[in-house]
Short mmCIF file of C-alpha atoms and ligand atoms in Angstrom, two decimals:
data_model
loop_
_atom_site.label_atom_id
_atom_site.label_comp_id
_atom_site.label_asym_id
_atom_site.label_seq_id
_atom_site.Cartn_x
_atom_site.Cartn_y
_atom_site.Cartn_z
CA UNK A 1 122.75 95.45 115.67
CA UNK A 2 122.56 99.12 116.62
CA UNK A 3 124.37 101.65 114.46
CA UNK A 4 123.54 104.96 116.18
CA UNK A 5 125.72 107.00 113.82
CA UNK A 6 126.09 110.77 114.05
CA UNK A 7 124.21 113.88 115.14
CA UNK A 8 120.81 113.04 116.61
CA UNK A 9 121.27 109.37 115.61
CA UNK A 10 122.41 108.16 119.05
CA UNK A 11 119.60 110.07 120.80
CA UNK A 12 116.80 108.58 118.70
CA UNK A 13 118.28 105.06 118.58
CA UNK A 14 118.48 105.06 122.38
CA UNK A 15 114.74 105.70 122.64
CA UNK A 16 113.90 103.07 120.02
CA UNK A 17 116.06 100.57 121.90
CA UNK A 18 114.21 101.30 125.12
CA UNK A 19 110.93 100.72 123.29
CA UNK A 20 112.21 97.35 122.01
CA UNK A 21 113.19 96.45 125.57
CA UNK A 22 109.67 97.33 126.69
CA UNK A 23 108.28 95.14 123.88
CA UNK A 24 110.43 92.28 125.16
CA UNK A 25 109.03 92.69 128.69
CA UNK A 26 105.44 92.94 127.52
CA UNK A 27 105.50 90.02 125.07
CA UNK A 28 108.00 87.73 126.81
CA UNK A 29 110.69 88.12 124.13
CA UNK A 30 114.44 88.44 124.47
CA UNK A 31 116.46 90.75 122.26
CA UNK A 32 120.22 90.93 122.27
CA UNK A 33 121.66 94.31 121.30
CA UNK A 34 125.14 95.18 120.17
CA UNK A 35 126.40 98.59 119.07
CA UNK A 36 129.01 99.38 116.42
CA UNK A 37 130.56 102.55 114.98
CA UNK A 38 129.41 103.77 111.60
CA UNK A 39 129.39 107.07 109.72
CA UNK A 40 131.38 110.14 110.70
CA UNK A 41 132.22 108.80 114.15
CA UNK A 42 133.70 105.69 112.50
CA UNK A 43 135.80 107.89 110.21
CA UNK A 44 137.15 109.55 113.35
CA UNK A 45 137.82 106.29 115.20
CA UNK A 46 138.69 103.92 112.34
CA UNK A 47 139.35 106.12 109.31
CA UNK A 48 136.48 104.29 107.61
CA UNK A 49 132.72 105.10 107.67
CA UNK A 50 131.92 101.37 107.61
CA UNK A 51 134.71 99.47 109.38
CA UNK A 52 135.09 95.80 108.37
CA UNK A 53 134.22 94.73 111.89
CA UNK A 54 130.95 96.69 111.81
CA UNK A 55 129.95 95.12 108.51
CA UNK A 56 130.89 91.62 109.70
CA UNK A 57 128.87 92.11 112.89
CA UNK A 58 125.85 93.30 110.87
CA UNK A 59 126.00 90.19 108.68
CA UNK A 60 125.70 88.08 111.83
CA UNK A 61 122.68 90.02 113.13
CA UNK A 62 119.00 89.33 112.54
CA UNK A 63 118.38 93.00 111.87
CA UNK A 64 120.16 96.34 111.90
CA UNK A 65 118.74 99.56 113.37
CA UNK A 66 120.48 102.71 112.17
CA UNK A 67 120.13 106.28 113.43
CA UNK A 68 121.62 108.70 110.92
CA UNK A 69 125.02 109.52 109.49
CA UNK A 70 126.83 112.68 108.44
CA UNK A 71 127.49 116.20 109.61
CA UNK A 72 129.42 119.37 108.78
CA UNK A 73 132.57 117.97 110.36
CA UNK A 74 132.88 115.42 107.53
CA UNK A 75 131.56 117.58 104.69
CA UNK A 76 134.83 118.65 103.12
CA UNK A 77 134.45 117.86 99.39
CA UNK A 78 138.17 117.03 99.23
CA UNK A 79 137.96 114.46 102.03
CA UNK A 80 139.06 110.92 101.18
CA UNK A 81 135.80 109.42 102.34
CA UNK A 82 132.42 110.53 103.64
CA UNK A 83 129.91 109.17 106.18
CA UNK A 84 127.37 108.66 103.38
CA UNK A 85 129.77 106.26 101.64
CA UNK A 86 129.36 103.94 104.64
CA UNK A 87 125.60 103.96 104.23
CA UNK A 88 125.77 103.18 100.52
CA UNK A 89 128.27 100.42 101.20
CA UNK A 90 126.22 98.67 103.87
CA UNK A 91 123.14 98.76 101.60
CA UNK A 92 125.14 97.24 98.77
CA UNK A 93 127.05 94.70 100.85
CA UNK A 94 123.90 93.40 102.55
CA UNK A 95 122.07 93.29 99.19
CA UNK A 96 119.30 95.60 100.40
CA UNK A 97 117.80 96.48 97.04
CA UNK A 98 114.26 97.34 98.13
CA UNK A 99 113.67 100.37 100.32
CA UNK A 100 110.16 100.53 101.80
CA UNK A 101 109.14 104.06 102.75
CA UNK A 102 105.52 104.29 103.88
CA UNK A 103 103.91 107.73 103.74
CA UNK A 104 100.76 107.82 105.80
CA UNK A 105 99.90 111.02 107.63
CA UNK A 106 98.66 110.57 111.20
CA UNK A 107 95.14 111.96 111.39
CA UNK A 108 96.17 113.67 114.67
CA UNK A 109 98.81 115.64 112.80
CA UNK A 110 97.03 116.74 109.65
CA UNK A 111 97.52 120.35 110.76
CA UNK A 112 101.30 119.89 110.92
CA UNK A 113 101.60 119.49 107.15
CA UNK A 114 102.17 122.56 104.99
CA UNK A 115 99.46 121.11 102.72
CA UNK A 116 95.77 121.53 103.33
CA UNK A 117 93.90 118.84 105.21
CA UNK A 118 91.46 118.14 102.36
CA UNK A 119 94.39 117.25 100.09
CA UNK A 120 96.32 114.94 102.41
CA UNK A 121 93.52 113.32 104.41
CA UNK A 122 93.34 109.62 103.58
CA UNK A 123 96.79 109.47 101.96
CA UNK A 124 98.43 106.05 102.33
CA UNK A 125 101.37 105.48 100.00
CA UNK A 126 104.07 102.85 100.13
CA UNK A 127 107.13 103.98 98.22
CA UNK A 128 109.43 101.19 97.11
CA UNK A 129 112.72 102.80 96.18
CA UNK A 130 115.37 100.75 94.37
CA UNK A 131 118.39 101.08 96.66
CA UNK A 132 121.50 99.41 95.30
CA UNK A 133 121.65 100.46 91.65
CA UNK A 134 121.31 103.37 89.30
CA UNK A 135 123.30 106.59 89.36
CA UNK A 136 124.28 106.06 93.01
CA UNK A 137 126.41 103.09 92.06
CA UNK A 138 127.25 103.66 88.38
CA UNK A 139 130.61 104.52 86.95
CA UNK A 140 131.69 107.96 88.11
CA UNK A 141 134.68 110.23 88.11
CA UNK A 142 136.29 113.48 87.12
CA UNK A 143 138.64 114.23 84.28
CA UNK A 144 140.35 117.26 82.84
CA UNK A 145 138.38 119.36 80.40
CA UNK A 146 139.23 122.33 78.21
CA UNK A 147 137.05 124.53 80.43
CA UNK A 148 138.53 123.08 83.63
CA UNK A 149 137.11 119.72 84.54
CA UNK A 150 134.40 117.27 83.59
CA UNK A 151 132.55 115.17 86.20
CA UNK A 152 130.19 112.31 85.45
CA UNK A 153 127.88 109.74 87.08
CA UNK A 154 126.34 106.97 85.04
CA UNK A 155 122.81 105.71 85.62
CA UNK A 156 122.59 102.06 84.66
CA UNK A 157 120.20 99.24 85.44
CA UNK A 158 119.99 95.59 84.47
CA UNK A 159 116.85 93.58 83.74
CA UNK A 160 117.37 91.56 86.91
CA UNK A 161 117.74 94.63 89.12
CA UNK A 162 114.43 96.01 87.86
CA UNK A 163 112.59 92.67 88.06
CA UNK A 164 113.42 91.93 91.67
CA UNK A 165 112.39 95.32 93.08
CA UNK A 166 109.24 95.46 90.95
CA UNK A 167 108.25 92.06 92.35
CA UNK A 168 108.67 93.32 95.92
CA UNK A 169 106.51 96.35 95.12
CA UNK A 170 103.83 94.38 93.26
CA UNK A 171 103.60 91.82 96.06
CA UNK A 172 103.07 94.68 98.51
CA UNK A 173 100.36 96.15 96.25
CA UNK A 174 98.63 92.78 96.22
CA UNK A 175 98.37 92.91 100.03
CA UNK A 176 97.20 96.54 99.94
CA UNK A 177 94.80 98.30 97.55
CA UNK A 178 95.98 96.53 94.41
CA UNK A 179 97.51 99.42 92.51
CA UNK A 180 101.12 99.90 91.38
CA UNK A 181 102.55 103.12 89.95
CA UNK A 182 105.98 103.01 88.31
CA UNK A 183 107.78 106.35 88.10
CA UNK A 184 110.43 106.98 85.45
CA UNK A 185 111.76 109.43 82.88
CA UNK A 186 111.27 107.24 79.82
CA UNK A 187 110.83 110.24 77.54
CA UNK A 188 114.56 110.98 78.03
CA UNK A 189 116.50 108.16 79.69
CA UNK A 190 117.43 104.76 78.29
CA UNK A 191 117.62 103.39 81.82
CA UNK A 192 113.97 104.40 82.27
CA UNK A 193 112.96 102.74 79.00
CA UNK A 194 114.37 99.48 80.33
CA UNK A 195 112.42 99.99 83.58
CA UNK A 196 109.28 100.55 81.55
CA UNK A 197 109.53 97.45 79.38
CA UNK A 198 110.64 95.13 82.18
CA UNK A 199 107.93 96.37 84.56
CA UNK A 200 105.19 96.08 81.92
CA UNK A 201 106.20 92.47 81.27
CA UNK A 202 106.39 91.48 84.96
CA UNK A 203 103.02 93.09 85.63
CA UNK A 204 101.33 91.40 82.66
CA UNK A 205 102.85 87.98 83.32
CA UNK A 206 102.84 87.80 87.12
CA UNK A 207 100.42 90.41 88.45
CA UNK A 208 97.62 90.76 85.86
CA UNK A 209 95.04 91.38 88.60
CA UNK A 210 96.73 94.60 89.76
CA UNK A 211 96.04 98.08 88.39
CA UNK A 212 99.25 99.29 86.82
CA UNK A 213 100.20 102.77 85.63
CA UNK A 214 103.36 104.68 84.71
CA UNK A 215 103.99 108.32 85.60
CA UNK A 216 106.91 110.51 84.55
CA UNK A 217 108.96 111.69 87.50
CA UNK A 218 108.46 115.41 86.91
CA UNK A 219 104.71 114.92 86.76
CA UNK A 220 104.89 112.70 89.85
CA UNK A 221 106.52 115.53 91.80
CA UNK A 222 103.37 117.50 91.04
CA UNK A 223 100.75 114.77 91.54
CA UNK A 224 102.22 113.89 94.92
CA UNK A 225 101.15 117.32 96.16
CA UNK A 226 97.89 117.68 94.24
CA UNK A 227 96.35 114.19 94.51
CA UNK A 228 98.38 112.01 96.92
CA UNK A 229 95.35 109.84 97.76
CA UNK A 230 95.39 108.35 94.25
CA UNK A 231 98.58 106.38 94.90
CA UNK A 232 98.94 103.02 96.61
CA UNK A 233 102.37 101.46 95.95
CA UNK A 234 104.91 103.51 93.99
CA UNK A 235 108.06 101.86 92.66
CA UNK A 236 110.96 103.81 91.23
CA UNK A 237 114.70 103.91 90.72
CA UNK A 238 117.19 105.02 93.37
CA UNK A 239 117.62 108.76 92.79
CA UNK A 240 113.99 109.47 91.89
CA UNK A 241 112.95 107.59 95.02
CA UNK A 242 115.36 109.56 97.16
CA UNK A 243 113.90 112.86 95.99
CA UNK A 244 110.22 111.88 95.89
CA UNK A 245 110.25 110.43 99.41
CA UNK A 246 111.64 113.63 100.91
CA UNK A 247 108.88 115.48 99.10
CA UNK A 248 106.34 112.91 100.25
CA UNK A 249 107.43 113.31 103.87
CA UNK A 250 105.93 116.79 103.84
CA UNK A 251 102.50 115.19 103.42
CA UNK A 252 102.92 114.05 107.01
CA UNK A 253 104.22 117.33 108.35
CA UNK A 254 107.58 116.13 109.61
CA UNK A 255 110.41 113.98 108.37
CA UNK A 256 110.94 113.05 112.01
CA UNK A 257 107.97 110.69 111.83
CA UNK A 258 108.91 108.53 108.90
CA UNK A 259 110.47 105.08 109.15
CA UNK A 260 112.01 103.00 106.40
CA UNK A 261 113.06 99.43 105.85
CA UNK A 262 115.77 98.25 103.47
CA UNK A 263 115.21 94.64 102.49
CA UNK A 264 116.61 92.29 99.91
CA UNK A 265 118.41 89.05 99.70
CA UNK A 266 117.90 86.70 102.67
CA UNK A 267 119.77 88.12 105.64
CA UNK A 268 119.36 91.05 107.97
CA UNK A 269 117.20 94.02 106.99
CA UNK A 270 118.29 97.57 107.74
CA UNK A 271 115.86 99.92 109.45
CA UNK A 272 116.22 103.65 109.78
CA UNK A 273 114.25 106.85 110.08
CA UNK A 274 114.31 108.72 106.77
CA UNK A 275 115.54 111.94 108.37
CA UNK A 276 119.20 112.88 108.50
CA UNK A 277 121.57 113.52 111.40
CA UNK A 278 120.23 117.07 112.03
CA UNK A 279 123.54 118.46 113.38
CA UNK A 280 121.82 121.77 114.18
CA UNK A 281 119.82 120.18 117.02
CA UNK A 282 122.14 117.29 117.99
CA UNK A 283 122.81 116.93 121.70
CA UNK A 284 119.92 119.16 122.72
CA UNK A 285 117.52 116.33 123.57
CA UNK A 286 114.77 117.72 121.35
CA UNK A 287 114.92 115.41 118.32
CA UNK A 288 111.77 113.48 117.44
CA UNK A 289 112.42 109.77 118.16
CA UNK A 290 109.15 108.57 116.59
CA UNK A 291 110.61 107.91 113.12
CA UNK A 292 113.19 105.56 114.66
CA UNK A 293 110.63 103.99 117.00
CA UNK A 294 108.41 103.31 113.97
CA UNK A 295 111.47 101.91 112.15
CA UNK A 296 111.89 99.53 115.09
CA UNK A 297 108.25 98.49 114.54
CA UNK A 298 109.06 97.72 110.89
CA UNK A 299 112.06 95.71 112.12
CA UNK A 300 109.78 93.64 114.35
CA UNK A 301 107.42 93.05 111.42
CA UNK A 302 109.79 92.32 108.55
CA UNK A 303 112.93 90.85 110.11
CA UNK A 304 111.55 89.15 113.22
CA UNK A 305 108.03 88.25 112.02
CA UNK A 306 106.56 89.80 115.16
CA UNK A 307 103.47 91.39 113.67
CA UNK A 308 101.59 91.69 116.95
CA UNK A 309 104.54 93.45 118.58
CA UNK A 310 104.93 95.78 115.58
CA UNK A 311 101.28 96.77 115.71
CA UNK A 312 101.56 97.35 119.47
CA UNK A 313 104.40 99.84 118.94
CA UNK A 314 102.53 101.62 116.14
CA UNK A 315 99.38 101.78 118.24
CA UNK A 316 101.35 103.20 121.19
CA UNK A 317 102.84 105.94 118.99
CA UNK A 318 99.40 106.81 117.71
CA UNK A 319 97.98 106.91 121.26
CA UNK A 320 100.72 109.29 122.39
CA UNK A 321 99.89 111.63 119.50
CA UNK A 322 96.18 111.37 120.24
CA UNK A 323 96.89 112.36 123.84
CA UNK A 324 98.38 115.55 122.41
CA UNK A 325 102.10 115.01 123.06
CA UNK A 326 104.40 116.60 120.49
CA UNK A 327 108.09 117.02 119.96
CA UNK A 328 109.13 120.47 118.81
CA UNK A 329 109.16 119.66 115.07
CA UNK A 330 105.44 118.82 115.10
CA UNK A 331 104.28 121.15 117.89
CA UNK A 332 103.47 124.10 115.60
CA UNK A 333 104.82 126.49 118.21
CA UNK A 334 102.81 124.92 121.06
CA UNK A 335 104.22 123.17 124.14
CA UNK A 336 106.55 120.27 123.32
CA UNK A 337 108.34 117.38 125.00
CA UNK A 338 111.96 116.27 124.53
CA UNK A 339 113.36 113.11 122.97
CA UNK A 340 113.56 111.04 126.15
CA UNK A 341 110.17 112.13 127.40
CA UNK A 342 108.61 111.16 124.06
CA UNK A 343 110.27 107.73 124.28
CA UNK A 344 108.96 107.29 127.82
CA UNK A 345 105.44 108.26 126.75
CA UNK A 346 105.47 105.61 124.02
CA UNK A 347 106.61 103.00 126.52
CA UNK A 348 103.90 104.04 128.97
CA UNK A 349 101.28 103.73 126.19
CA UNK A 350 102.69 100.33 125.25
C1 IPM B 1 118.49 108.67 102.25
C2 IPM B 1 119.66 109.61 102.34
C3 IPM B 1 120.85 108.93 101.69
C4 IPM B 1 120.52 108.63 100.25
C5 IPM B 1 122.17 109.72 101.79
C6 IPM B 1 122.49 110.12 103.22
C7 IPM B 1 123.31 108.97 101.17
O1 IPM B 1 119.36 110.82 101.72
O2 IPM B 1 118.57 107.58 102.84
O3 IPM B 1 117.49 109.01 101.63
O4 IPM B 1 120.65 109.51 99.39
O5 IPM B 1 120.11 107.50 99.97
MN1 MN B 2 117.31 110.98 101.02
#
């Protein structure tokens, strides 16, 4: 199921779809694509950022590939609904509690990062962000207050919510370098103290062979920039994960390169680039499609069990970068290619 969304979403999803079609030709597979409205465009057409029909169609799919949602047109704080509400709802409705966000700078692009090469070289982090709980989904509202108004959002977690995402992260660590870092704010938040006790128990009982550490989120914001190589798998709650993965994206130079996978209960996974809808460059044909193309590779790997095909797409992206092709966001002022050309180059490399 394709949910192109808003802004540059349709442009990058189109290229990723073409890459999947090329994968089908090369490996003798058959993919069936359908497209549905979601986000701001769905508010315009259906008055709902996630129309019932879109959600029902996603439930029937093997996997969902999403572009991006949102834009200034739907930003009015007084609006009844927002594009982002559709994204939160689809994550919740499909039970996608584990968000995998790999942060691994391409060696060809080390110069594109604002950080020095000697700091980022060799970085390979898998963030596992809890995606369907915490302050994003807690009780919230506004009420009158003597000074005007009071607004509140509650961060809450249950034992079960922590256990299941920690297991996903620890299993990933087992297949990688064997280290798990849990990030919290246990010196202040009760929710974090629950995370800390539940994670310690799961690690001791089920993953004693792994190296396990806890880091406070403010310190993590610092360590991510000063010693990113020290981390393997990092698991954390929803809001901390949202913030830390945007920060982490700068280790690679561009958000346009980063894919993500939202997985959970049996059923379709949701794959998307971690960048937003970039309304400032929408429609210009200059957006970087590589994040979405790499999200399609994750889709092949996790939802379709096509590891060979996934690796082929990742290898093709790497080859295109090695050959020196860049979209504007990673060109550092040098010559660049547009969205469609970049897609075509990946297909040629494939
Ligand atoms: C992300 C985005 C979303 C989030 C927004 C668009 C709701 O920032 O996927 O990281 O906060 O989860
Ligand atoms: Mn975010």
